[in-house]
Amino acid sequence: MPGAEPGGTSGVGAEGARGAAVAPPPPPGAVGYPAHQGPPVYGARPGYAAAPVVYAPTKLEKALKAWKRPVRPMAPSLMAGTLIAGVIGAVAVGPQLREGLFGVGVVIASVAVAYVAAASAWSAGRMVRPGAGKRGTRVNRTAIVFGLLALGLASTVALREAEWVVVPALMLAVATGSYAASGGRSWAEVLLGGIAVAPAGIAMLPWVGESAFETVTSDKSKAWPVIRTSLVAGGLLAVFGALFVGADAAFGSLASGLVPEVSPFSVVLYAATGVVTMAVASAGAYLGQSPPPLRMLTPERGRPAGRWSWAVPIAALDLLFLLFCAIQAGVFLADDKDELLRSTGLTYAEYARQGFFQLVVVTVLVLVVVAVAKRYAPAGGRGDDVTVRVLLGLLCALTLVVVAVALRRLYLYEETFGWTRLRLWVHAFELWLGLVVVMVAVAGVVRGRVAWLPRAVAGTGAAAMIALALLNPDGFIAEHNVARHAETGKIDVPYLRGLSADAVPALDALPEPLRSCALREIAFDLEENEPAMSANLARSRARRILEERPADRSVDCFSSSRPS
C-alpha cells in the first residue's frame, strides 16, 4: 500500500499522521499486520496496526434476518377466523381455567386454531402444489399427518383426567402443531419447528396489526357492517335468552350449563384466554404463510476423522457391549443362577430387578454416540463406508439387547413391587427408545441417510404419547395393583389414593374397606359440579360408579389397624 509503513498507521490518513505524534519505530524483528482495506477500525493507536475485526453473524441471526413476513396482508376472512377462534377460546377454555378442570373445551379450541392455521397455509399454496411433469398435484402429507397427531394429542384432555398424562400431551400437541405449520425434513427443521410458534407469536404482531388497520380503514371494508350485525345479534340473544331462562326451568338449566358464570374476575380471565387463543391462531396463520428458514440452521457435516481414530473407540464400545450381552446370556441360561451370582452377594431375583434405570441411560447415550459418530465418520471410500456401517450397525444391534434386558428387569421389578407412574413412564419411554434404535439402524446406519428419519422419530413419539393416553395409565396401574393384591395380599393404599378418576373402575374391584380407603379422596374431588366445557369421559364414568356405590366415609383409614 503506497505511503504505508510496516507496523505504521495503516488506518490513519496522511493529514492525520502529520497532526499526530510521531510514531515510534517498530521494535527490531517486528512484523506489522497487513494494511486494512475495509471500513475504518476504531480504537487503533498510532504506531500500531490493529487487526481488523469483522463481525460475522451467526446462523441463527442469518435465519432470523432471512425470515420474511408474508407477502400478502392478512385476508379479512382469515382475520375473522382468528376472532372466532378467540371467542371460542374465551367461552370454551376460560371456564375450565376458572374451575381448574379441563375437558372437551380444549379440543374445540384446538380445532378452531388448527382450522385457522390450515386455511392460512392453504391460501398460501403450501397444502397442495402442482407436481412436476405428470405427477398432478402434490399434497403436503407432513402437515396433514402432524396436524392430525396434534389434534389427537389435544383430544386426550377429553378422555383422561390424570394431569401427568394430559399436561405432557398438551405440550407435545403444541410442538407437533407448530412443526406441522413450519414443515421441513432435516433434524433442525423438525426440532426447531416444534418451538417456532413462540417467535412467530412475536413476529406476527406487525403483520396482523397493519392488516387489521387496513381492513378497518378501507373504503371497501365490510368490517363495520359485520361488527354492527354481530352486536345486534348478540344483543337480541342476550335479551330474549334471559327472558327464556326466567320463564322456563328446563331451559334455564340448559343455559346455566352452556353459558359461563359472569363476574369481574371471570370476565378478565375469559378475555385473557380469548386473547391468548387469538395470538396462537395468528401465530399459526403466520407460520402457515411464512415458515422460518430453519434449513439454514442445519449444521454442516463435520470434518471426517481418520479411519483408525474413528474406528478404535467405536470398536472398543462394541466389545464392551458384546461382553455385557455375553454375561447376560450366561446368567440367563445357567441352571443354578444363584450359584453363579454368589460372588455378587445377590440372589437371581435381586440381580434381575436392579439396574434398569442405568440401562435406560445407556440407550439414550448410544443414540448420542451414533449421531456424533455419523457426523465425523470417515468418508475416504468404500472401505470407510463398510467400516462405518458394520461398527455402528453392530452397536445398534447390541443396544437392542440392552433394551430387552432393561425392559425385562423393569418388568420383574414391577411384578414384585407393583406398578407406579414413574415405572410406567420409564417402561413406555424405553419401548419408544428401542423403536428409535431400530429406525436409526435401518435408515441412518445401514442405508446411510434417509430423509424420513427425523419425521419418523418425531411422529412415533407423538403416536406413542397418544397410545399411552389410550392405555389409561392410572387405570392400568390400579388394575395391576388390584390383581397383585388378589394374588399376594399386598397393596399400597396410600399410593392408590393419589391416582386420578381414571383409576376408579379398577379400584372399584377392591374389597371393603380397602375400596373406600382408596376411593374416598377421589370421590371428594368429584363432588364439585363442573362447567359443560369441562366434560371429561373419565370423570363422568367415575361419578357414575361412585353414585351407584359411594365410598364409605365411616371407615377409619388412618388408624394403626388401617388397611394397607
Coordinates of C-alpha atoms in Angstrom, one line a residue:
M1 CA 0.0 0.0 0.0
P2 CA 1.5 3.3 -1.0
G3 CA 2.5 5.5 1.9
A4 CA 2.1 2.7 4.4
E5 CA 4.9 1.6 6.6
P6 CA 5.4 -1.8 8.2
G7 CA 3.7 -1.6 11.6
G8 CA 2.7 2.0 10.9
T9 CA -0.6 3.9 10.9
S10 CA -2.3 2.0 8.1
G11 CA -5.8 3.1 9.1
V12 CA -4.9 6.8 9.5
G13 CA -4.7 9.3 6.7
A14 CA -1.6 11.4 5.8
E15 CA -3.1 14.6 7.2
G16 CA -3.9 12.9 10.4
A17 CA -0.5 11.4 10.6
R18 CA 1.1 14.8 10.3
G19 CA -1.0 16.2 13.0
A20 CA -0.4 13.3 15.4
A21 CA 2.6 12.5 17.4
V22 CA 5.5 10.9 15.6
A23 CA 5.1 7.1 15.6
P24 CA 7.9 5.3 17.4
P25 CA 9.9 2.9 15.2
P26 CA 8.8 -0.7 15.4
P27 CA 11.0 -3.0 17.5
P28 CA 13.6 -5.0 15.7
G29 CA 12.2 -8.1 14.1
A30 CA 8.6 -7.0 14.5
V31 CA 6.2 -7.8 11.6
G32 CA 3.3 -5.5 11.0
Y33 CA -0.2 -6.6 10.2
P34 CA -1.2 -6.2 6.6
A35 CA -2.9 -2.9 5.8
H36 CA -6.7 -2.9 6.4
Q37 CA -8.7 -2.3 3.3
G38 CA -12.2 -2.2 4.7
P39 CA -14.1 0.2 7.0
P40 CA -12.2 2.3 9.5
V41 CA -11.0 0.4 12.5
Y42 CA -12.0 2.2 15.8
G43 CA -9.6 2.2 18.7
A44 CA -6.4 1.9 16.6
R45 CA -3.5 3.7 18.2
P46 CA -0.8 5.5 16.2
G47 CA 2.1 3.3 15.7
Y48 CA 0.2 0.0 16.0
A49 CA -1.8 -1.6 13.3
A50 CA -4.9 -3.3 14.8
A51 CA -6.2 -6.5 13.3
P52 CA -9.5 -5.8 11.5
V53 CA -12.4 -7.0 13.5
V54 CA -15.1 -8.1 11.1
Y55 CA -18.3 -9.3 12.7
A56 CA -19.7 -12.5 11.3
P57 CA -23.4 -13.1 12.0
T58 CA -24.3 -16.4 13.4
K59 CA -26.5 -18.9 11.6
L60 CA -29.4 -18.0 13.9
E61 CA -29.1 -14.3 13.1
K62 CA -28.9 -15.1 9.4
A63 CA -32.0 -17.2 9.7
L64 CA -33.9 -14.6 11.6
K65 CA -32.9 -12.0 9.1
A66 CA -34.0 -14.2 6.2
W67 CA -37.4 -14.9 7.8
K68 CA -39.6 -12.6 5.8
R69 CA -43.2 -11.7 6.7
P70 CA -46.0 -12.9 4.4
V71 CA -46.1 -11.2 1.1
R72 CA -49.8 -10.5 1.3
P73 CA -51.6 -8.8 4.2
M74 CA -53.8 -11.0 6.4
A75 CA -57.0 -11.6 4.5
P76 CA -60.2 -10.3 6.1
S77 CA -61.6 -13.9 6.1
L78 CA -58.5 -15.1 7.9
M79 CA -58.8 -12.3 10.4
A80 CA -62.4 -13.2 11.1
G81 CA -61.3 -16.7 11.7
T82 CA -58.8 -15.7 14.3
L83 CA -61.5 -13.6 16.0
I84 CA -63.9 -16.5 16.0
A85 CA -61.1 -18.7 17.4
G86 CA -60.5 -16.2 20.2
V87 CA -64.2 -16.2 21.1
I88 CA -64.3 -19.9 21.1
G89 CA -61.2 -20.0 23.3
A90 CA -62.8 -17.5 25.8
V91 CA -66.0 -19.4 26.0
A92 CA -64.6 -23.0 25.9
V93 CA -61.3 -22.7 27.8
G94 CA -62.0 -19.8 30.1
P95 CA -64.5 -21.6 32.4
Q96 CA -62.1 -24.6 32.6
L97 CA -59.3 -22.3 33.8
R98 CA -61.6 -20.9 36.4
E99 CA -62.6 -24.3 37.7
G100 CA -59.2 -26.0 37.2
L101 CA -60.9 -28.8 35.3
F102 CA -60.1 -29.4 31.7
G103 CA -62.2 -31.3 29.2
V104 CA -63.7 -31.1 25.8
G105 CA -63.5 -27.3 25.5
V106 CA -59.7 -27.6 24.9
V107 CA -60.4 -29.9 22.0
I108 CA -62.9 -27.4 20.5
A109 CA -60.5 -24.5 20.8
S110 CA -57.6 -26.7 19.3
V111 CA -59.8 -27.5 16.3
A112 CA -60.5 -23.8 15.8
V113 CA -56.8 -22.9 16.0
A114 CA -55.9 -25.7 13.6
Y115 CA -58.5 -24.6 11.1
V116 CA -57.1 -21.1 11.0
A117 CA -53.5 -22.3 10.5
A118 CA -54.6 -24.8 7.8
A119 CA -56.7 -22.2 6.0
S120 CA -53.7 -19.8 6.0
A121 CA -51.4 -22.5 4.6
W122 CA -54.0 -23.4 2.0
S123 CA -54.3 -19.8 0.8
A124 CA -50.5 -19.6 0.5
G125 CA -50.4 -22.7 -1.6
R126 CA -48.5 -24.8 0.9
M127 CA -51.1 -27.6 1.4
V128 CA -51.5 -28.5 -2.3
R129 CA -49.0 -27.7 -5.0
P130 CA -48.8 -28.6 -8.7
G131 CA -46.5 -31.6 -9.2
A132 CA -43.6 -31.7 -11.7
G133 CA -44.3 -33.3 -15.1
K134 CA -47.2 -35.7 -15.0
R135 CA -47.4 -36.1 -11.2
G136 CA -50.5 -33.9 -11.0
T137 CA -50.7 -32.3 -7.6
R138 CA -48.6 -32.8 -4.5
V139 CA -50.3 -32.8 -1.2
N140 CA -48.4 -31.7 1.9
R141 CA -48.8 -35.0 3.8
T142 CA -46.4 -34.0 6.5
A143 CA -48.6 -31.1 7.5
I144 CA -51.7 -33.2 7.4
V145 CA -50.2 -36.1 9.4
F146 CA -48.7 -33.9 12.1
G147 CA -51.7 -31.7 12.3
L148 CA -53.9 -34.8 13.0
L149 CA -51.4 -36.0 15.5
A150 CA -51.6 -32.6 17.3
L151 CA -55.4 -32.8 17.4
G152 CA -55.1 -36.4 18.7
L153 CA -52.8 -35.3 21.5
A154 CA -55.1 -32.4 22.4
S155 CA -58.1 -34.8 22.5
T156 CA -56.6 -36.7 25.4
V157 CA -57.8 -34.0 27.7
A158 CA -61.4 -35.1 27.0
L159 CA -60.6 -38.7 27.7
R160 CA -58.2 -38.8 30.7
E161 CA -58.1 -36.9 34.0
A162 CA -54.5 -37.7 35.1
E163 CA -52.5 -34.5 34.8
W164 CA -49.2 -36.4 34.5
V165 CA -50.5 -37.7 31.2
V166 CA -52.7 -34.7 30.0
V167 CA -50.2 -31.9 30.5
P168 CA -47.3 -33.5 28.6
A169 CA -49.8 -34.5 25.8
L170 CA -50.9 -30.9 25.5
M171 CA -47.4 -29.6 25.4
L172 CA -46.5 -32.1 22.8
A173 CA -49.6 -31.1 20.9
V174 CA -48.4 -27.5 20.7
A175 CA -45.0 -28.6 19.5
T176 CA -46.4 -31.1 16.9
G177 CA -48.9 -28.4 15.6
S178 CA -46.0 -25.9 15.4
Y179 CA -44.0 -28.3 13.3
A180 CA -47.0 -29.1 11.1
A181 CA -47.3 -25.4 10.2
S182 CA -43.5 -24.9 9.8
G183 CA -42.7 -28.1 7.8
G184 CA -39.2 -29.3 6.7
R185 CA -37.4 -32.6 6.7
S186 CA -34.0 -32.1 8.4
W187 CA -33.3 -32.6 12.1
A188 CA -33.0 -28.8 12.6
E189 CA -36.4 -28.2 10.9
V190 CA -38.1 -31.0 12.9
L191 CA -36.7 -30.0 16.3
L192 CA -36.8 -26.2 16.0
G193 CA -40.1 -26.3 14.0
G194 CA -41.7 -27.5 17.2
I195 CA -40.9 -24.3 19.0
A196 CA -41.3 -21.9 16.0
V197 CA -44.8 -20.9 17.3
A198 CA -43.1 -18.9 20.1
P199 CA -41.1 -16.5 17.8
A200 CA -44.0 -16.5 15.4
G201 CA -46.2 -15.1 18.2
I202 CA -44.0 -12.0 18.2
A203 CA -43.2 -11.8 14.5
M204 CA -46.9 -11.8 13.6
L205 CA -47.8 -8.7 15.6
P206 CA -46.9 -6.0 12.9
W207 CA -48.4 -8.2 10.2
V208 CA -51.7 -8.6 12.0
G209 CA -51.8 -5.0 13.3
E210 CA -51.2 -3.5 9.8
S211 CA -53.6 -5.9 8.2
A212 CA -56.3 -5.1 10.7
F213 CA -55.8 -1.3 10.3
E214 CA -56.0 -1.6 6.5
T215 CA -59.1 -3.7 6.7
V216 CA -61.0 -1.3 9.1
T217 CA -60.0 1.9 7.3
S218 CA -60.5 0.7 3.8
D219 CA -63.4 2.2 1.9
K220 CA -64.4 -1.2 0.7
S221 CA -64.2 -2.7 4.1
K222 CA -67.1 -4.8 5.4
A223 CA -65.7 -4.8 8.9
W224 CA -68.1 -2.3 10.4
P225 CA -71.3 -4.0 8.9
V226 CA -70.0 -7.3 10.3
I227 CA -69.4 -5.7 13.7
R228 CA -72.7 -4.0 13.7
T229 CA -74.6 -7.2 12.8
S230 CA -72.7 -9.1 15.4
L231 CA -73.6 -6.6 18.1
V232 CA -77.3 -6.6 17.1
A233 CA -77.4 -10.5 17.1
G234 CA -75.6 -10.6 20.4
G235 CA -78.0 -8.1 22.0
L236 CA -81.0 -10.0 20.7
L237 CA -79.7 -13.3 22.1
A238 CA -78.9 -11.8 25.4
V239 CA -82.3 -10.1 25.9
F240 CA -84.5 -13.0 24.7
G241 CA -82.3 -15.6 26.2
A242 CA -82.5 -14.0 29.7
L243 CA -86.3 -13.9 29.3
F244 CA -86.5 -17.6 28.4
V245 CA -84.2 -18.5 31.3
G246 CA -86.6 -16.8 33.7
A247 CA -89.7 -18.3 32.1
D248 CA -88.7 -22.0 31.8
A249 CA -86.7 -24.0 34.4
A250 CA -85.6 -26.7 31.9
F251 CA -84.3 -24.0 29.5
G252 CA -82.6 -22.3 32.4
S253 CA -80.9 -25.5 33.5
L254 CA -79.6 -26.0 30.0
A255 CA -78.4 -22.4 29.7
S256 CA -76.6 -22.5 33.0
G257 CA -74.5 -25.4 31.8
L258 CA -73.7 -23.7 28.4
V259 CA -73.2 -20.1 29.4
P260 CA -70.2 -19.5 31.7
E261 CA -70.6 -17.7 35.0
V262 CA -70.1 -14.0 34.7
S263 CA -68.2 -12.0 37.4
P264 CA -65.4 -9.3 37.3
F265 CA -62.7 -12.0 37.7
S266 CA -64.2 -14.4 35.2
V267 CA -64.6 -11.6 32.6
V268 CA -60.9 -10.7 32.9
L269 CA -60.0 -14.4 32.8
Y270 CA -62.2 -15.1 29.7
A271 CA -60.8 -12.1 27.9
A272 CA -57.2 -13.1 28.6
T273 CA -58.0 -16.6 27.4
G274 CA -59.6 -15.3 24.3
V275 CA -56.6 -13.0 23.5
V276 CA -54.1 -15.9 24.0
T277 CA -56.2 -18.1 21.7
M278 CA -56.2 -15.4 19.1
A279 CA -52.5 -15.0 19.4
V280 CA -51.9 -18.7 19.0
A281 CA -54.2 -18.8 16.0
S282 CA -52.5 -15.7 14.4
A283 CA -49.1 -17.3 15.0
G284 CA -50.3 -20.5 13.3
A285 CA -51.6 -18.4 10.4
Y286 CA -48.2 -16.6 10.2
L287 CA -46.3 -19.9 10.1
G288 CA -48.8 -21.3 7.6
Q289 CA -47.9 -18.5 5.1
S290 CA -44.3 -17.8 6.0
P291 CA -42.4 -20.6 7.8
P292 CA -39.0 -19.7 9.2
P293 CA -36.0 -20.8 7.0
L294 CA -34.8 -23.4 9.6
R295 CA -32.9 -25.3 7.0
M296 CA -30.2 -22.6 7.3
L297 CA -29.6 -23.9 10.9
T298 CA -28.7 -27.4 9.7
P299 CA -25.2 -28.0 11.0
E300 CA -22.6 -28.6 8.3
R301 CA -21.1 -32.0 8.1
G302 CA -18.2 -32.5 10.4
R303 CA -14.7 -32.9 9.2
P304 CA -14.2 -36.6 8.6
A305 CA -11.9 -38.3 11.0
G306 CA -9.3 -40.8 10.1
R307 CA -10.4 -44.4 9.8
W308 CA -8.4 -45.7 12.7
S309 CA -9.0 -42.7 15.0
W310 CA -12.7 -43.1 14.4
A311 CA -13.0 -46.9 14.4
V312 CA -11.0 -47.7 17.5
P313 CA -13.4 -46.0 20.0
I314 CA -16.5 -47.5 18.3
A315 CA -14.9 -50.9 18.1
A316 CA -14.0 -50.7 21.8
L317 CA -17.6 -49.8 22.7
D318 CA -18.8 -52.7 20.6
L319 CA -16.6 -55.1 22.5
L320 CA -17.9 -53.7 25.8
F321 CA -21.5 -54.2 24.7
L322 CA -20.7 -57.7 23.5
L323 CA -19.1 -58.6 26.8
F324 CA -22.2 -57.3 28.7
C325 CA -24.6 -59.3 26.4
A326 CA -22.5 -62.4 26.8
I327 CA -22.7 -62.1 30.6
Q328 CA -26.4 -61.6 30.4
A329 CA -26.8 -64.7 28.2
G330 CA -24.6 -66.8 30.6
V331 CA -26.7 -65.8 33.6
F332 CA -30.0 -66.3 31.8
L333 CA -29.0 -69.8 30.5
A334 CA -27.3 -71.0 33.8
D335 CA -29.0 -73.9 35.5
D336 CA -28.2 -72.7 39.0
K337 CA -28.4 -68.9 38.7
D338 CA -28.0 -68.2 42.4
E339 CA -24.8 -70.3 42.4
L340 CA -23.4 -68.3 39.5
L341 CA -24.2 -65.0 41.3
R342 CA -23.0 -66.0 44.7
S343 CA -19.9 -63.9 44.4
T344 CA -22.0 -60.7 43.9
G345 CA -23.9 -61.3 47.2
L346 CA -27.2 -61.2 45.3
T347 CA -29.9 -63.7 44.5
Y348 CA -31.0 -64.0 40.9
A349 CA -34.3 -62.2 41.7
E350 CA -32.4 -59.3 43.3
Y351 CA -29.9 -59.3 40.4
A352 CA -32.6 -59.3 37.8
R353 CA -34.5 -56.3 39.3
Q354 CA -31.5 -54.0 39.5
G355 CA -30.0 -51.5 37.1
F356 CA -32.9 -50.8 34.7
F357 CA -32.5 -47.0 35.1
Q358 CA -28.8 -47.2 34.2
L359 CA -29.6 -49.3 31.2
V360 CA -32.2 -46.7 30.0
V361 CA -29.5 -44.0 30.3
V362 CA -27.2 -46.3 28.3
T363 CA -29.8 -46.5 25.5
V364 CA -30.1 -42.7 25.3
L365 CA -26.3 -42.3 25.3
V366 CA -25.9 -44.8 22.5
L367 CA -28.2 -42.6 20.3
V368 CA -25.9 -39.6 21.1
V369 CA -22.8 -41.6 20.2
V370 CA -24.3 -42.8 16.9
A371 CA -25.3 -39.2 16.0
V372 CA -21.8 -37.9 16.7
A373 CA -20.1 -40.9 15.1
K374 CA -22.1 -40.4 11.9
R375 CA -21.2 -36.7 11.8
Y376 CA -17.5 -37.3 11.9
A377 CA -17.4 -40.7 10.1
P378 CA -14.6 -41.2 7.7
A379 CA -15.5 -40.8 4.1
G380 CA -12.5 -41.9 2.2
G381 CA -14.1 -44.6 0.0
R382 CA -15.9 -47.9 0.1
G383 CA -13.7 -49.2 2.9
D384 CA -14.6 -46.4 5.2
D385 CA -18.3 -46.8 4.3
V386 CA -18.2 -50.5 5.1
T387 CA -16.4 -49.9 8.4
V388 CA -18.9 -47.3 9.5
R389 CA -21.9 -49.4 8.7
V390 CA -20.5 -52.6 10.3
L391 CA -19.4 -51.0 13.6
L392 CA -22.4 -48.7 14.1
G393 CA -24.8 -51.5 12.9
L394 CA -23.3 -53.9 15.5
L395 CA -23.6 -51.2 18.2
C396 CA -27.3 -50.7 17.4
A397 CA -27.9 -54.4 17.4
L398 CA -26.2 -54.9 20.7
T399 CA -28.1 -51.9 22.1
L400 CA -31.4 -53.7 21.3
V401 CA -30.2 -56.5 23.6
V402 CA -29.6 -53.8 26.3
V403 CA -33.1 -52.5 25.7
A404 CA -34.5 -56.0 26.1
V405 CA -32.6 -56.6 29.3
A406 CA -33.7 -53.2 30.7
L407 CA -37.4 -54.0 29.9
R408 CA -37.1 -57.4 31.4
R409 CA -35.6 -56.1 34.7
L410 CA -38.1 -53.3 34.9
Y411 CA -41.0 -55.8 34.4
L412 CA -39.7 -58.1 37.1
Y413 CA -39.4 -55.1 39.4
E414 CA -42.9 -54.0 38.6
E415 CA -44.3 -57.5 39.2
T416 CA -42.5 -57.7 42.6
F417 CA -43.2 -54.2 44.0
G418 CA -46.2 -53.1 41.9
W419 CA -46.7 -50.6 39.2
T420 CA -46.3 -46.9 39.7
R421 CA -46.5 -43.8 37.4
L422 CA -42.7 -43.5 37.2
R423 CA -42.2 -47.1 36.4
L424 CA -44.8 -47.0 33.7
W425 CA -43.3 -43.8 32.2
V426 CA -39.8 -45.4 32.1
H427 CA -41.3 -48.6 30.6
A428 CA -43.1 -46.7 27.8
F429 CA -40.0 -44.4 27.2
E430 CA -37.7 -47.4 26.9
L431 CA -40.0 -49.1 24.4
W432 CA -40.0 -46.0 22.3
L433 CA -36.2 -45.7 22.5
G434 CA -36.0 -49.3 21.3
L435 CA -38.1 -48.3 18.3
V436 CA -35.9 -45.3 17.6
V437 CA -32.8 -47.5 17.7
V438 CA -34.3 -49.8 15.1
M439 CA -35.2 -46.8 12.9
V440 CA -31.7 -45.3 13.3
A441 CA -30.1 -48.7 12.5
V442 CA -32.2 -49.3 9.4
A443 CA -32.3 -45.7 8.0
G444 CA -29.3 -43.9 9.4
V445 CA -26.7 -46.7 9.6
V446 CA -27.5 -49.4 7.0
R447 CA -28.8 -47.1 4.3
G448 CA -26.6 -44.2 5.0
R449 CA -29.1 -41.4 5.3
V450 CA -32.8 -41.3 4.8
A451 CA -34.8 -38.1 4.7
W452 CA -37.8 -39.6 6.6
L453 CA -35.9 -40.5 9.7
P454 CA -36.3 -37.1 11.6
R455 CA -40.0 -37.1 10.9
A456 CA -40.4 -40.7 11.7
V457 CA -38.8 -40.2 15.1
A458 CA -41.0 -37.2 15.9
G459 CA -44.1 -38.9 14.6
T460 CA -43.6 -42.1 16.5
G461 CA -43.0 -40.0 19.7
A462 CA -46.4 -38.3 19.3
A463 CA -48.1 -41.5 18.4
A464 CA -46.6 -43.2 21.5
M465 CA -47.9 -40.4 23.7
I466 CA -51.4 -40.9 22.2
A467 CA -51.1 -44.7 22.7
L468 CA -50.1 -44.2 26.3
A469 CA -53.1 -42.0 26.9
L470 CA -55.4 -44.5 25.3
L471 CA -53.9 -47.2 27.6
N472 CA -55.3 -45.3 30.5
P473 CA -52.1 -45.3 32.7
D474 CA -53.8 -44.7 36.1
G475 CA -56.3 -47.4 35.3
F476 CA -53.6 -49.7 34.2
I477 CA -51.6 -49.1 37.4
A478 CA -54.7 -49.6 39.6
E479 CA -55.7 -52.7 37.7
H480 CA -52.3 -54.4 38.1
N481 CA -52.1 -53.4 41.8
V482 CA -55.6 -54.8 42.5
A483 CA -54.6 -58.1 40.7
R484 CA -51.4 -58.2 42.7
H485 CA -53.4 -57.8 45.9
A486 CA -55.6 -60.7 44.9
E487 CA -52.5 -62.9 44.5
T488 CA -50.3 -61.8 47.3
G489 CA -52.5 -59.8 49.7
K490 CA -50.1 -56.8 49.4
I491 CA -51.3 -53.4 48.3
D492 CA -50.2 -49.8 48.8
V493 CA -53.4 -48.0 49.5
P494 CA -51.8 -44.6 50.3
Y495 CA -50.3 -44.6 46.8
L496 CA -53.5 -45.6 45.2
R497 CA -55.4 -42.7 46.9
G498 CA -53.3 -40.3 44.8
L499 CA -54.4 -41.7 41.5
S500 CA -56.9 -39.8 39.3
A501 CA -60.5 -40.5 38.4
D502 CA -59.1 -42.7 35.5
A503 CA -58.4 -45.4 38.2
V504 CA -61.9 -45.6 39.7
P505 CA -63.2 -48.5 37.6
A506 CA -60.2 -50.6 38.6
L507 CA -60.2 -49.6 42.3
D508 CA -64.0 -50.3 42.4
A509 CA -63.0 -54.0 42.3
L510 CA -61.2 -53.9 45.7
P511 CA -62.8 -55.4 48.7
E512 CA -64.1 -53.2 51.5
P513 CA -62.7 -51.4 53.4
L514 CA -59.8 -51.1 51.0
R515 CA -62.1 -49.9 48.3
S516 CA -63.5 -47.0 50.4
C517 CA -60.0 -46.0 51.6
A518 CA -58.7 -45.9 48.0
L519 CA -61.7 -44.1 46.5
R520 CA -62.6 -41.6 49.3
E521 CA -60.2 -38.8 48.2
I522 CA -61.1 -39.2 44.5
A523 CA -64.8 -39.1 45.4
F524 CA -64.2 -35.9 47.4
D525 CA -62.6 -34.2 44.3
L526 CA -65.5 -35.2 42.1
E527 CA -68.2 -33.7 44.3
E528 CA -68.0 -30.3 42.7
N529 CA -70.0 -29.6 39.6
E530 CA -68.1 -28.7 36.5
P531 CA -69.0 -26.5 33.5
A532 CA -70.2 -28.1 30.4
M533 CA -66.9 -27.3 28.5
S534 CA -65.0 -29.3 31.2
A535 CA -66.8 -32.5 30.2
N536 CA -64.4 -35.4 30.6
L537 CA -65.0 -39.1 29.9
A538 CA -63.0 -40.4 32.9
R539 CA -64.7 -38.1 35.4
S540 CA -68.1 -38.9 34.0
R541 CA -67.6 -42.6 34.3
A542 CA -66.1 -42.3 37.9
R543 CA -69.1 -40.2 39.0
R544 CA -71.5 -42.8 37.7
I545 CA -69.7 -45.6 39.6
L546 CA -69.5 -43.6 42.8
E547 CA -73.1 -42.6 42.6
E548 CA -74.1 -46.3 42.4
R549 CA -71.7 -47.4 45.2
P550 CA -70.5 -44.4 47.2
A551 CA -67.3 -44.7 49.2
D552 CA -67.9 -45.4 52.9
R553 CA -66.7 -42.4 54.8
S554 CA -67.1 -44.1 58.2
V555 CA -64.1 -46.3 57.6
D556 CA -61.0 -45.4 59.6
C557 CA -58.2 -45.5 57.0
F558 CA -55.6 -43.8 59.2
S559 CA -55.6 -45.8 62.5
S560 CA -52.8 -48.3 63.4
S561 CA -55.1 -51.1 62.2
R562 CA -55.8 -49.3 58.9
P563 CA -55.8 -51.5 55.8
S564 CA -52.6 -51.3 53.7

